[in-house]
Coordinates of N, CA and C in Angstrom, one line a residue:
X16 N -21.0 -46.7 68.8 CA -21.9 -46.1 67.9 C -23.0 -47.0 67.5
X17 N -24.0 -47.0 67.8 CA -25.3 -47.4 67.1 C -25.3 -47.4 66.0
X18 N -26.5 -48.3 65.6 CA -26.9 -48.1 63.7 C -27.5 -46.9 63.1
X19 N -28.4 -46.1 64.4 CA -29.3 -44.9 64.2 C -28.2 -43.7 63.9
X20 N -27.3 -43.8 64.7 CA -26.1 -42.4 64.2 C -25.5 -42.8 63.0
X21 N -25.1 -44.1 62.7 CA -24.4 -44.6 61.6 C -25.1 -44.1 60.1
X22 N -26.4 -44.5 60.1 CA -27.2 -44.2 59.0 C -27.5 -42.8 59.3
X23 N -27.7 -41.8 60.0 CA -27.7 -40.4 59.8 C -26.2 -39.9 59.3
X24 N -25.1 -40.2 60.1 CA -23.8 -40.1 59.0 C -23.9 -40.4 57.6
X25 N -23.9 -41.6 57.2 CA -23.6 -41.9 55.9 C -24.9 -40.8 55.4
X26 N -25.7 -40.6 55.7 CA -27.2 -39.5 55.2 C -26.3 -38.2 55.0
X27 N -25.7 -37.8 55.5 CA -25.2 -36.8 56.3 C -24.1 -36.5 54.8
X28 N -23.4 -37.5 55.1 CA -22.2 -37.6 53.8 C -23.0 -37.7 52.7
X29 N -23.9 -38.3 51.9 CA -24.4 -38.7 50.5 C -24.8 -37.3 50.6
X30 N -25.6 -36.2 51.6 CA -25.9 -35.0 51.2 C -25.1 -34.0 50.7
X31 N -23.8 -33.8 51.6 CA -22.2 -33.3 51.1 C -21.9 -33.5 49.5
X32 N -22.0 -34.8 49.8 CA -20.9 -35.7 48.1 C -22.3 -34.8 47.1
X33 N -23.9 -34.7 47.5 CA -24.4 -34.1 46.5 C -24.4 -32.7 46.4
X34 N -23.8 -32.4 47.4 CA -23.9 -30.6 47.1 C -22.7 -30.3 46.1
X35 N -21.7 -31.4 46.5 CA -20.3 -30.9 45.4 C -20.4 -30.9 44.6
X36 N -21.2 -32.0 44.2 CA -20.9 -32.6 42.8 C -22.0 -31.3 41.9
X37 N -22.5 -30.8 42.5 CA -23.7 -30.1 41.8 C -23.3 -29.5 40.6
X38 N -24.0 -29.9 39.2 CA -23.5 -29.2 38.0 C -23.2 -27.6 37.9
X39 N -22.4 -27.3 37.1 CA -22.1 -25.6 36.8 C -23.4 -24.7 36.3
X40 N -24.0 -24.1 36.8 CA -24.9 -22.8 36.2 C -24.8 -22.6 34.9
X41 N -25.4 -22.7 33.6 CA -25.5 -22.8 32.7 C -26.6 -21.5 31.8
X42 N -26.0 -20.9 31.4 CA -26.5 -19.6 31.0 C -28.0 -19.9 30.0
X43 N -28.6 -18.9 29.5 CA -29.7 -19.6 28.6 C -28.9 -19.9 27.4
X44 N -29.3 -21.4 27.0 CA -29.3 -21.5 25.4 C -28.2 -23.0 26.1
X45 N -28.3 -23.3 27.2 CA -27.1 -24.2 27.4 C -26.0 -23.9 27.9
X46 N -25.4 -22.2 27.7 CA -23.7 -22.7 27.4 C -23.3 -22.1 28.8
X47 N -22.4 -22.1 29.6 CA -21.7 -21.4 30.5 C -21.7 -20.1 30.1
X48 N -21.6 -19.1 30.9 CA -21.6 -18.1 30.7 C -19.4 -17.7 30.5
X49 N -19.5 -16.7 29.3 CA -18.1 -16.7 29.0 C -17.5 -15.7 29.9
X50 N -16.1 -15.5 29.8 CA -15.5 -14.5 30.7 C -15.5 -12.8 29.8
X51 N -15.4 -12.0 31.0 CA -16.4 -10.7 30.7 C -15.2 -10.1 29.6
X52 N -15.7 -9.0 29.0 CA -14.5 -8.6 27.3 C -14.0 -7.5 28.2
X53 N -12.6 -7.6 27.5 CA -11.6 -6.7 28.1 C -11.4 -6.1 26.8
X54 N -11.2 -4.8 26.8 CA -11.0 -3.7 26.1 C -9.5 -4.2 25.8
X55 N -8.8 -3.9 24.2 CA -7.6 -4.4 23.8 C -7.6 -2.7 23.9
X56 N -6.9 -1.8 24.9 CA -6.7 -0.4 24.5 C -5.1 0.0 23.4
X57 N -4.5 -0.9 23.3 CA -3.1 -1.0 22.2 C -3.8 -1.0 21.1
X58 N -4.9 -1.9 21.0 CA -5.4 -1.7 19.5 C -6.0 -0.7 18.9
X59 N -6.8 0.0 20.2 CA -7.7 1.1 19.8 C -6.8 2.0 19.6
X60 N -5.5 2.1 20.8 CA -4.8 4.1 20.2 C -4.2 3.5 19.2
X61 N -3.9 2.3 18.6 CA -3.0 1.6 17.0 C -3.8 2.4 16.1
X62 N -5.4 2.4 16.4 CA -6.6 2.4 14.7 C -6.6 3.7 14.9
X63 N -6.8 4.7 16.7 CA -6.9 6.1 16.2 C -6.0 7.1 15.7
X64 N -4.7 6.5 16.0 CA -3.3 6.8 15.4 C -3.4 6.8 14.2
X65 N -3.9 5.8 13.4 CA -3.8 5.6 12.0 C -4.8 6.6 11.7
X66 N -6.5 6.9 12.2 CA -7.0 7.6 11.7 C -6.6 8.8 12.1
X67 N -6.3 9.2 12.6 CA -5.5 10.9 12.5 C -4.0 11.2 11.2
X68 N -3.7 10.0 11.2 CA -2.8 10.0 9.9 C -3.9 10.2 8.3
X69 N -4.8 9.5 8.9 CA -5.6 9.5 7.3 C -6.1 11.0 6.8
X70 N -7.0 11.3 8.0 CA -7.8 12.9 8.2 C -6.8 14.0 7.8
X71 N -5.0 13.5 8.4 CA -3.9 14.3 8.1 C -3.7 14.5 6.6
X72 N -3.6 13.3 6.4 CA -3.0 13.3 4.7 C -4.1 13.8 3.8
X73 N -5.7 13.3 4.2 CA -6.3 14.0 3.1 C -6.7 16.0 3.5
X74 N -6.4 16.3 5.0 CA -6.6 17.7 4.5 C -5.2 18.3 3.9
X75 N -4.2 17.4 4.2 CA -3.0 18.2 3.0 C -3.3 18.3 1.8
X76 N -3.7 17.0 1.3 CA -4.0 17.4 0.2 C -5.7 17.9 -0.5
X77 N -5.9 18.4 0.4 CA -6.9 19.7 0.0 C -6.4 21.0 0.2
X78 N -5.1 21.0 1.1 CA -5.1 22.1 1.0 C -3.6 22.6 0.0
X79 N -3.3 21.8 -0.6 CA -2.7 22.0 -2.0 C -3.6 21.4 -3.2
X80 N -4.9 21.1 -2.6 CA -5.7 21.5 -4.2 C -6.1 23.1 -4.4
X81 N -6.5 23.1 -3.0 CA -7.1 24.8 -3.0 C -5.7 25.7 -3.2
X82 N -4.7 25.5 -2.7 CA -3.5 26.1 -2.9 C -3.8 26.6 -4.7
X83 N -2.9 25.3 -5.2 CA -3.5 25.7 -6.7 C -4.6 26.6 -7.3
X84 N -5.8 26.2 -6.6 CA -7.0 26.9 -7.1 C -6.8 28.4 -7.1
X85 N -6.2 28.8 -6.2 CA -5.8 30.0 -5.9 C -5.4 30.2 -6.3
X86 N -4.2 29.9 -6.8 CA -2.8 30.7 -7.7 C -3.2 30.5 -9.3
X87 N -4.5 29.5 -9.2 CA -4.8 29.7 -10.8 C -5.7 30.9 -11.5
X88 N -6.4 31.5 -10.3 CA -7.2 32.3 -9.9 C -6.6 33.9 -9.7
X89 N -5.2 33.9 -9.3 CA -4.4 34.7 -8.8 C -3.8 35.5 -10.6
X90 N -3.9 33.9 -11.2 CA -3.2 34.5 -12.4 C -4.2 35.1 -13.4
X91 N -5.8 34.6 -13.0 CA -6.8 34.6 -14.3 C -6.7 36.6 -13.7
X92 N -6.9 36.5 -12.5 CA -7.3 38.3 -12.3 C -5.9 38.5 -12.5
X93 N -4.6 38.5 -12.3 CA -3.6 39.5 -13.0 C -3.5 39.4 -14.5
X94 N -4.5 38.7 -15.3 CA -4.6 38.9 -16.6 C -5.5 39.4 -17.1
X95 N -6.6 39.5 -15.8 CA -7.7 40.4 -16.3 C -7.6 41.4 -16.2
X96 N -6.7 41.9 -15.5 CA -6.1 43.3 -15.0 C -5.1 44.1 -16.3
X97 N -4.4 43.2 -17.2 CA -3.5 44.0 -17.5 C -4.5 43.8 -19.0
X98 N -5.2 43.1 -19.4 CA -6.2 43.3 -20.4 C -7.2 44.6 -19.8
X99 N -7.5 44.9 -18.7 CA -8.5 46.4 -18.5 C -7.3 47.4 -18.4
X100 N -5.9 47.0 -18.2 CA -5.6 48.5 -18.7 C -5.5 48.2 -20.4
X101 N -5.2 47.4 -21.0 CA -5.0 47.0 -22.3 C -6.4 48.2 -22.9
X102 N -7.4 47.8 -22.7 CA -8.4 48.4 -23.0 C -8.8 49.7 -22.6
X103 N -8.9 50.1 -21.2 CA -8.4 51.4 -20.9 C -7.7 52.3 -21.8
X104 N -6.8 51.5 -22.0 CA -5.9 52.5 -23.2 C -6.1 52.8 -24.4
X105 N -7.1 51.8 -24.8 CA -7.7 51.5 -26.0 C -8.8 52.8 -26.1
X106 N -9.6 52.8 -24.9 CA -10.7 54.0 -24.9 C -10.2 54.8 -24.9
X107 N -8.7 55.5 -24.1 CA -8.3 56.7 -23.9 C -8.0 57.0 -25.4
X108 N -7.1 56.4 -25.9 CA -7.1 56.7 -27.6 C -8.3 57.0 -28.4
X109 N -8.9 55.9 -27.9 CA -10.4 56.3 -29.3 C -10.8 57.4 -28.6
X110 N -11.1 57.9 -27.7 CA -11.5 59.5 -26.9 C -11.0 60.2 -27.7
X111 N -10.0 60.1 -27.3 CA -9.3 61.3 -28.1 C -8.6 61.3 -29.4
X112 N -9.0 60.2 -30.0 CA -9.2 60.4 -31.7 C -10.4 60.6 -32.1
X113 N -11.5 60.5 -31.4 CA -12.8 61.1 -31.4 C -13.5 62.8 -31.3
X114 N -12.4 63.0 -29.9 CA -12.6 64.3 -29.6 C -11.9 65.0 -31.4
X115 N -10.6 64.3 -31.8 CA -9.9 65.3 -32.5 C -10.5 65.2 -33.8
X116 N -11.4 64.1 -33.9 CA -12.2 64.2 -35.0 C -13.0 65.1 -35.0
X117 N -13.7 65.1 -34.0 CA -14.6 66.4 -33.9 C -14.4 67.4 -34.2
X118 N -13.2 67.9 -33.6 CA -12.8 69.4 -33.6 C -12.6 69.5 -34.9
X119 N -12.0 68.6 -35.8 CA -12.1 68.7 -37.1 C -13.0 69.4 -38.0
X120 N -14.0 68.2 -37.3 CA -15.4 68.4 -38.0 C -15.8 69.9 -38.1
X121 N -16.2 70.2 -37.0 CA -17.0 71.1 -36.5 C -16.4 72.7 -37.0
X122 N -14.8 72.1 -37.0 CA -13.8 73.8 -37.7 C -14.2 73.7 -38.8
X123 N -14.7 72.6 -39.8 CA -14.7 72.6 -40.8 C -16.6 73.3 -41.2
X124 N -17.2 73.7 -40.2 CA -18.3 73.9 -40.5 C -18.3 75.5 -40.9
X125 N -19.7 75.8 -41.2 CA -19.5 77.1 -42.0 C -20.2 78.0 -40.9
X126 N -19.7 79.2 -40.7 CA -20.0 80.4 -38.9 C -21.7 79.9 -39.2
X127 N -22.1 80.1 -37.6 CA -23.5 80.6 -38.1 C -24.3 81.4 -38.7
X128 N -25.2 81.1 -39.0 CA -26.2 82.5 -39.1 C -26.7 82.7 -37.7
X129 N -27.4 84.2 -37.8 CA -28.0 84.3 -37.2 C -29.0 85.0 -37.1
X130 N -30.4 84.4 -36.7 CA -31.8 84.2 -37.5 C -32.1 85.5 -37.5
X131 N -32.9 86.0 -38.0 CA -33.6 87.7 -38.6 C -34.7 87.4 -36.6
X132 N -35.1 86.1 -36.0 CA -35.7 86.8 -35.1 C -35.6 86.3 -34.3
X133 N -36.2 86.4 -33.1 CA -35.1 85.8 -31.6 C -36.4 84.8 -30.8
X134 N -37.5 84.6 -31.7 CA -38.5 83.3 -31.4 C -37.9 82.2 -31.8
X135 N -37.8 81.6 -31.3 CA -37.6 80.0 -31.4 C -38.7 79.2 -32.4
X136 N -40.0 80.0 -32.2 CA -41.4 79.4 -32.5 C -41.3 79.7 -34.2
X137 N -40.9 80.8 -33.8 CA -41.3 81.7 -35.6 C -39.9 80.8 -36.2
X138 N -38.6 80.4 -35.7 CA -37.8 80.1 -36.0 C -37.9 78.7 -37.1
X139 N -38.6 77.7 -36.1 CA -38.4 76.1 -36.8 C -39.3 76.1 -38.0
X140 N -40.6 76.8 -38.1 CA -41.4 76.6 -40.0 C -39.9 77.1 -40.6
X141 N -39.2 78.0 -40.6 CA -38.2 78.1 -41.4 C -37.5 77.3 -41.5
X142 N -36.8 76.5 -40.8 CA -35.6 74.9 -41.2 C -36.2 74.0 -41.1
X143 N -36.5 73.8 -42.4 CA -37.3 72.4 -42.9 C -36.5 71.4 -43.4
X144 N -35.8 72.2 -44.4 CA -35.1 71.3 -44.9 C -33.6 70.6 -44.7
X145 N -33.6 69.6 -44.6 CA -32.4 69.0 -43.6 C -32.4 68.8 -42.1
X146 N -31.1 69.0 -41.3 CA -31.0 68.6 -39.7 C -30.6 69.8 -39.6
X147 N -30.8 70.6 -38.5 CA -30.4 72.0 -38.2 C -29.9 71.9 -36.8
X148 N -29.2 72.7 -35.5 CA -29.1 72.6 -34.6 C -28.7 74.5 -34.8
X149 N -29.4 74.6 -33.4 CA -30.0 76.1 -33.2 C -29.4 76.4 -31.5
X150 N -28.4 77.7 -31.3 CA -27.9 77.9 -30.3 C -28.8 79.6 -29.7
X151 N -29.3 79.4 -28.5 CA -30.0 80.7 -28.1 C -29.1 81.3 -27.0
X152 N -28.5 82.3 -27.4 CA -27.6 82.8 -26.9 C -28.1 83.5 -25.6
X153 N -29.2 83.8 -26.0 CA -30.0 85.0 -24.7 C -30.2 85.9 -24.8
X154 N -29.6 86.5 -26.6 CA -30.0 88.1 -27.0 C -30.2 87.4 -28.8
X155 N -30.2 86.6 -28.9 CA -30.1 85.9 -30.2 C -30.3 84.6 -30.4
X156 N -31.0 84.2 -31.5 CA -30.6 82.9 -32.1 C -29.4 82.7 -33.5
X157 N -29.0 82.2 -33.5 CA -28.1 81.1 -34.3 C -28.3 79.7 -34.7
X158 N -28.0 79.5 -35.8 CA -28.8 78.0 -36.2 C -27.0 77.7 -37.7
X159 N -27.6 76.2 -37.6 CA -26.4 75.8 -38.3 C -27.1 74.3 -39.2
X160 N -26.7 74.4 -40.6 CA -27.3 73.3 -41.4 C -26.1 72.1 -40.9
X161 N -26.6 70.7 -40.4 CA -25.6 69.9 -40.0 C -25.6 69.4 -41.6
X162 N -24.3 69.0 -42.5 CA -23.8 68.0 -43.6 C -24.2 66.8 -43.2
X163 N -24.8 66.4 -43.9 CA -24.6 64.7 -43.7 C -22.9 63.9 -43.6
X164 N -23.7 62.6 -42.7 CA -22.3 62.3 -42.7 C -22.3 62.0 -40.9
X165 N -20.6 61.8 -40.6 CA -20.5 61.5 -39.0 C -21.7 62.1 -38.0
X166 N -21.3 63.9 -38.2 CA -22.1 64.8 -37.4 C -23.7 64.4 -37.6
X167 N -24.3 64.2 -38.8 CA -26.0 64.2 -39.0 C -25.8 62.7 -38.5
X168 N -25.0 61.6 -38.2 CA -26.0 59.9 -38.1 C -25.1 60.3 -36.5
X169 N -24.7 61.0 -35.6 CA -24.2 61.0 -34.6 C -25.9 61.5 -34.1
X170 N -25.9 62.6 -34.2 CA -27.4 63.0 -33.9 C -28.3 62.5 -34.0
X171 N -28.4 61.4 -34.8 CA -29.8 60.6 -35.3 C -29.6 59.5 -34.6
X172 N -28.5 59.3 -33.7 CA -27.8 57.9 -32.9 C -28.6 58.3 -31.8
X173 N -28.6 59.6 -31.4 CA -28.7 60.1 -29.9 C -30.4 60.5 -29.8
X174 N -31.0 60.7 -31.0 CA -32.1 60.4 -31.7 C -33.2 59.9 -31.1
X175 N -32.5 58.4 -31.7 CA -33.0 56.6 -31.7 C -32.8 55.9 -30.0
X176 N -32.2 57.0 -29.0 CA -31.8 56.1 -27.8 C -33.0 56.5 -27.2
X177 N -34.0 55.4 -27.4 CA -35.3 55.7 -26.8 C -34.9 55.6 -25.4
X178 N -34.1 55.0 -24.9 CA -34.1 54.5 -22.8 C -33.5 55.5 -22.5
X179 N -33.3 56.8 -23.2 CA -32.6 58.3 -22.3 C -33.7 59.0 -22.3
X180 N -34.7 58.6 -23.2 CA -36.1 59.4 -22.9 C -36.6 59.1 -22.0
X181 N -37.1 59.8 -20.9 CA -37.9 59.2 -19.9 C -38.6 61.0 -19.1
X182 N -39.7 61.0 -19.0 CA -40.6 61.7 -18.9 C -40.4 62.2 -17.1
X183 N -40.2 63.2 -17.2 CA -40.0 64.2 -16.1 C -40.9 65.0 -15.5
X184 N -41.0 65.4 -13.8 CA -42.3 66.7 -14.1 C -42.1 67.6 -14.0
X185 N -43.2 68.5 -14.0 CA -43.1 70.1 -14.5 C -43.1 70.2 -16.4
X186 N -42.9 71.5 -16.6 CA -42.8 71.6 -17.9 C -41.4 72.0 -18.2
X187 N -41.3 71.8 -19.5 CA -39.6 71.7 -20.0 C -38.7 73.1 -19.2
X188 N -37.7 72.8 -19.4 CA -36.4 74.1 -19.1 C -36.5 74.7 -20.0
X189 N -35.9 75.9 -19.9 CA -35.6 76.9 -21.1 C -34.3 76.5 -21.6
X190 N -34.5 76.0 -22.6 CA -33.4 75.2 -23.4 C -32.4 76.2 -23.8
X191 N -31.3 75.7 -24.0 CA -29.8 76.8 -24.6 C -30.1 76.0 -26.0
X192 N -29.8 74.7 -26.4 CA -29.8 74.6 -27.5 C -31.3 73.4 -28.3
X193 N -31.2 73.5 -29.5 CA -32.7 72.5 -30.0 C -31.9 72.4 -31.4
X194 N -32.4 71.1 -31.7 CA -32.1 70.0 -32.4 C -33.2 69.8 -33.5
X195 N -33.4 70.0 -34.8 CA -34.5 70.1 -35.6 C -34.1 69.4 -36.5
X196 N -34.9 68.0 -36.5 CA -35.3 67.0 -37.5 C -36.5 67.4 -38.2
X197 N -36.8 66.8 -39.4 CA -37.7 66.6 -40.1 C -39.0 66.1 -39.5
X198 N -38.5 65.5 -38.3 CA -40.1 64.9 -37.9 C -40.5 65.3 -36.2
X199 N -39.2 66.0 -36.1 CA -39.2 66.1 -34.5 C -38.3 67.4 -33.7
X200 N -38.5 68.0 -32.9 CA -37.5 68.9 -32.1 C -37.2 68.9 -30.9
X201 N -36.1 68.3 -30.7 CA -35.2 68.1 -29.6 C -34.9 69.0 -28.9
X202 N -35.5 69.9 -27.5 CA -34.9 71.2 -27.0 C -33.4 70.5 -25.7
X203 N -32.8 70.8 -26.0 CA -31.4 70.5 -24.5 C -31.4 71.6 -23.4
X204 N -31.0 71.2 -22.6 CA -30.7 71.9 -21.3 C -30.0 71.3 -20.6
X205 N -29.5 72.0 -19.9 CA -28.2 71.6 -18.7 C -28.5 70.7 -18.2
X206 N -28.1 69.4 -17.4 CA -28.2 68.5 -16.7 C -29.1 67.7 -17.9
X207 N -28.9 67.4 -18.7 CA -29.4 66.1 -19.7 C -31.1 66.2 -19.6
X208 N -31.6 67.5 -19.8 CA -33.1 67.6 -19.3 C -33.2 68.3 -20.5
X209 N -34.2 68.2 -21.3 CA -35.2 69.1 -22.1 C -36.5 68.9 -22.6
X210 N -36.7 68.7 -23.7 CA -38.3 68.4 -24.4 C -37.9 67.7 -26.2
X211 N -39.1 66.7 -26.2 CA -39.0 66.4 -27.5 C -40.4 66.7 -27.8
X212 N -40.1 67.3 -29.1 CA -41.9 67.8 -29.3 C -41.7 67.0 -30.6
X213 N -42.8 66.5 -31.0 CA -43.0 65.0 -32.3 C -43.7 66.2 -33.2
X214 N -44.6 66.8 -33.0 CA -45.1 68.2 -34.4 C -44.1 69.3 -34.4
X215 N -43.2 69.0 -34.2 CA -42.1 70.6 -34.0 C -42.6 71.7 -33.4
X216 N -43.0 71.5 -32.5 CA -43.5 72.5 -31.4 C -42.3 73.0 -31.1
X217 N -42.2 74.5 -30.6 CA -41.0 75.2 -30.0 C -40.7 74.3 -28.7
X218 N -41.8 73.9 -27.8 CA -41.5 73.4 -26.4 C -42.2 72.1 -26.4
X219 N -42.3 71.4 -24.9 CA -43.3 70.1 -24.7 C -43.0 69.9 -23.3
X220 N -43.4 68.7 -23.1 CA -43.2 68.3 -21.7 C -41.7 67.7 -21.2
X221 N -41.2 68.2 -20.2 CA -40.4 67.4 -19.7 C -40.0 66.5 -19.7
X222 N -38.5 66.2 -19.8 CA -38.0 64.9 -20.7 C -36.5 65.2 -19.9
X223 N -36.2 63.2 -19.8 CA -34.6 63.6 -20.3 C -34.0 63.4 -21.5
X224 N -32.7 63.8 -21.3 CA -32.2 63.8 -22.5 C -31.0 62.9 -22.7
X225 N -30.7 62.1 -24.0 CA -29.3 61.3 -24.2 C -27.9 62.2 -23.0
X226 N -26.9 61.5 -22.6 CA -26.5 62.2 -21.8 C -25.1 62.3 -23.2
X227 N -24.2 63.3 -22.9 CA -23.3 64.3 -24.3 C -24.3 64.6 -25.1
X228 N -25.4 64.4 -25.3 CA -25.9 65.5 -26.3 C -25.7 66.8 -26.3
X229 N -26.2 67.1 -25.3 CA -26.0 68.5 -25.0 C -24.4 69.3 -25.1
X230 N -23.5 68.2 -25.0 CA -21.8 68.8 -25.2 C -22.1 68.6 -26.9
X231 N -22.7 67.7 -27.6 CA -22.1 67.2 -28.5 C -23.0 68.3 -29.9
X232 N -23.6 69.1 -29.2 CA -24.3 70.3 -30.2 C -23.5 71.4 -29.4
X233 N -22.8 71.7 -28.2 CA -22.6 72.8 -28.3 C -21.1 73.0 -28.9
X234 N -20.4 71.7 -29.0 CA -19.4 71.9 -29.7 C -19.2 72.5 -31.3
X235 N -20.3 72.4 -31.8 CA -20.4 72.8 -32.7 C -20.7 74.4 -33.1
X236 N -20.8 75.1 -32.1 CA -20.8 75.9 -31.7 C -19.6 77.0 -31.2
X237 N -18.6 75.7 -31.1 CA -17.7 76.6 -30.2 C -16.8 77.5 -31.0

């Protein structure tokens, strides 16, 4: 071997010895690059296990809050219930210690007259004085002085209910019964319809009427 092959060997080797030795690749910032993340999957179904326990526990207990809510709710309407018949009962009584007051009343009244003439018109200049309620039979009139008292401030109730007045069209019904105040005449008709005339006019325009009025003059009648 020559010196010429000798020094291309050893050339040959110092090139080797530098390729080994060559430092490690070195990520930015300096460091080696770390080894790649492995998913810990034990830990993940550990945490979603626990949150399905938590979501569990708090809709139980929502659904024995609302449970509760319910049955407190359950009890307010079966107490609202036995207080509306409580009261129900209460009306059915007063009705009919009302009704029986009436019938009282009204037996206690004196027969009608019955007027010398069968106008209505010619009728009211004659009842001036006091509350009168006047029944037109259809071959006759009849009229009755109401007493003061229940019967005259019941009428003057039914009077004063300005929101049953409300203005109708056409011109009034032919009234069965009329109602004569001092300042005013009430005509009634069937279905809660008649006329209030303010100068005591026999008729007027179309109107409705309080609703029982119309029962509550012809009982007096009966």
């Amino acid at each position: 071997m020559d010196r010429t092959e000798h020094t291309e060997r050893m050339e040959r080797s110092g090139q080797s010895s530098q390729i080994r030795r060559r430092p490690p690749v070195r990520a930015a910032g300096g460091k080696a690059p770390g080894k790649p993340f492995k998913l810990n999957y034990r830990l993940m179904l550990c945490i979603a296990v626990l949150v399905c326990l938590v979501l569990a526990l708090l809709f139980f207990i929502m659904f024995m809050v609302r449970g509760g809510t319910i049955n407190d709710l359950n009890g307010q309407v079966d107490t609202l219930n036995k207080e509306k018949e409580t009261l129900t009962a209460q009306v059915s009584t007063l009705t009919q210690d009302n009704q029986s007051m009436l019938a009282s009343l009204t037996a206690s009244l004196d027969d009608p007259t019955t007027a010398q003439t069968t106008s209505i018109a010619d009728l009211i200049p004659q009842l001036t004085e006091g509350v009168y309620v006047v029944y037109n039979t259809g071959s006759q009139l009849q009229y009755l002085s109401v007493p003061s008292g229940y019967l005259q401030d019941r009428l003057a109730a039914y009077r004063d209910d300005s929101a049953s007045y409300a203005a109708a069209e056409g011109d009034a019904p032919a009234c069965t019964y009329y109602v004569l105040f001092s300042d005013r005449v009430i005509g009634l008709a069937q279905g809660n319809t008649g006329f209030v005339s303010m100068d005591r006019a026999a008729t007027g325009s179309a109107t409705s009427t309080p609703a029982g009025m119309y029962d509550f003059v012809a009982a007096m009648f009966a």
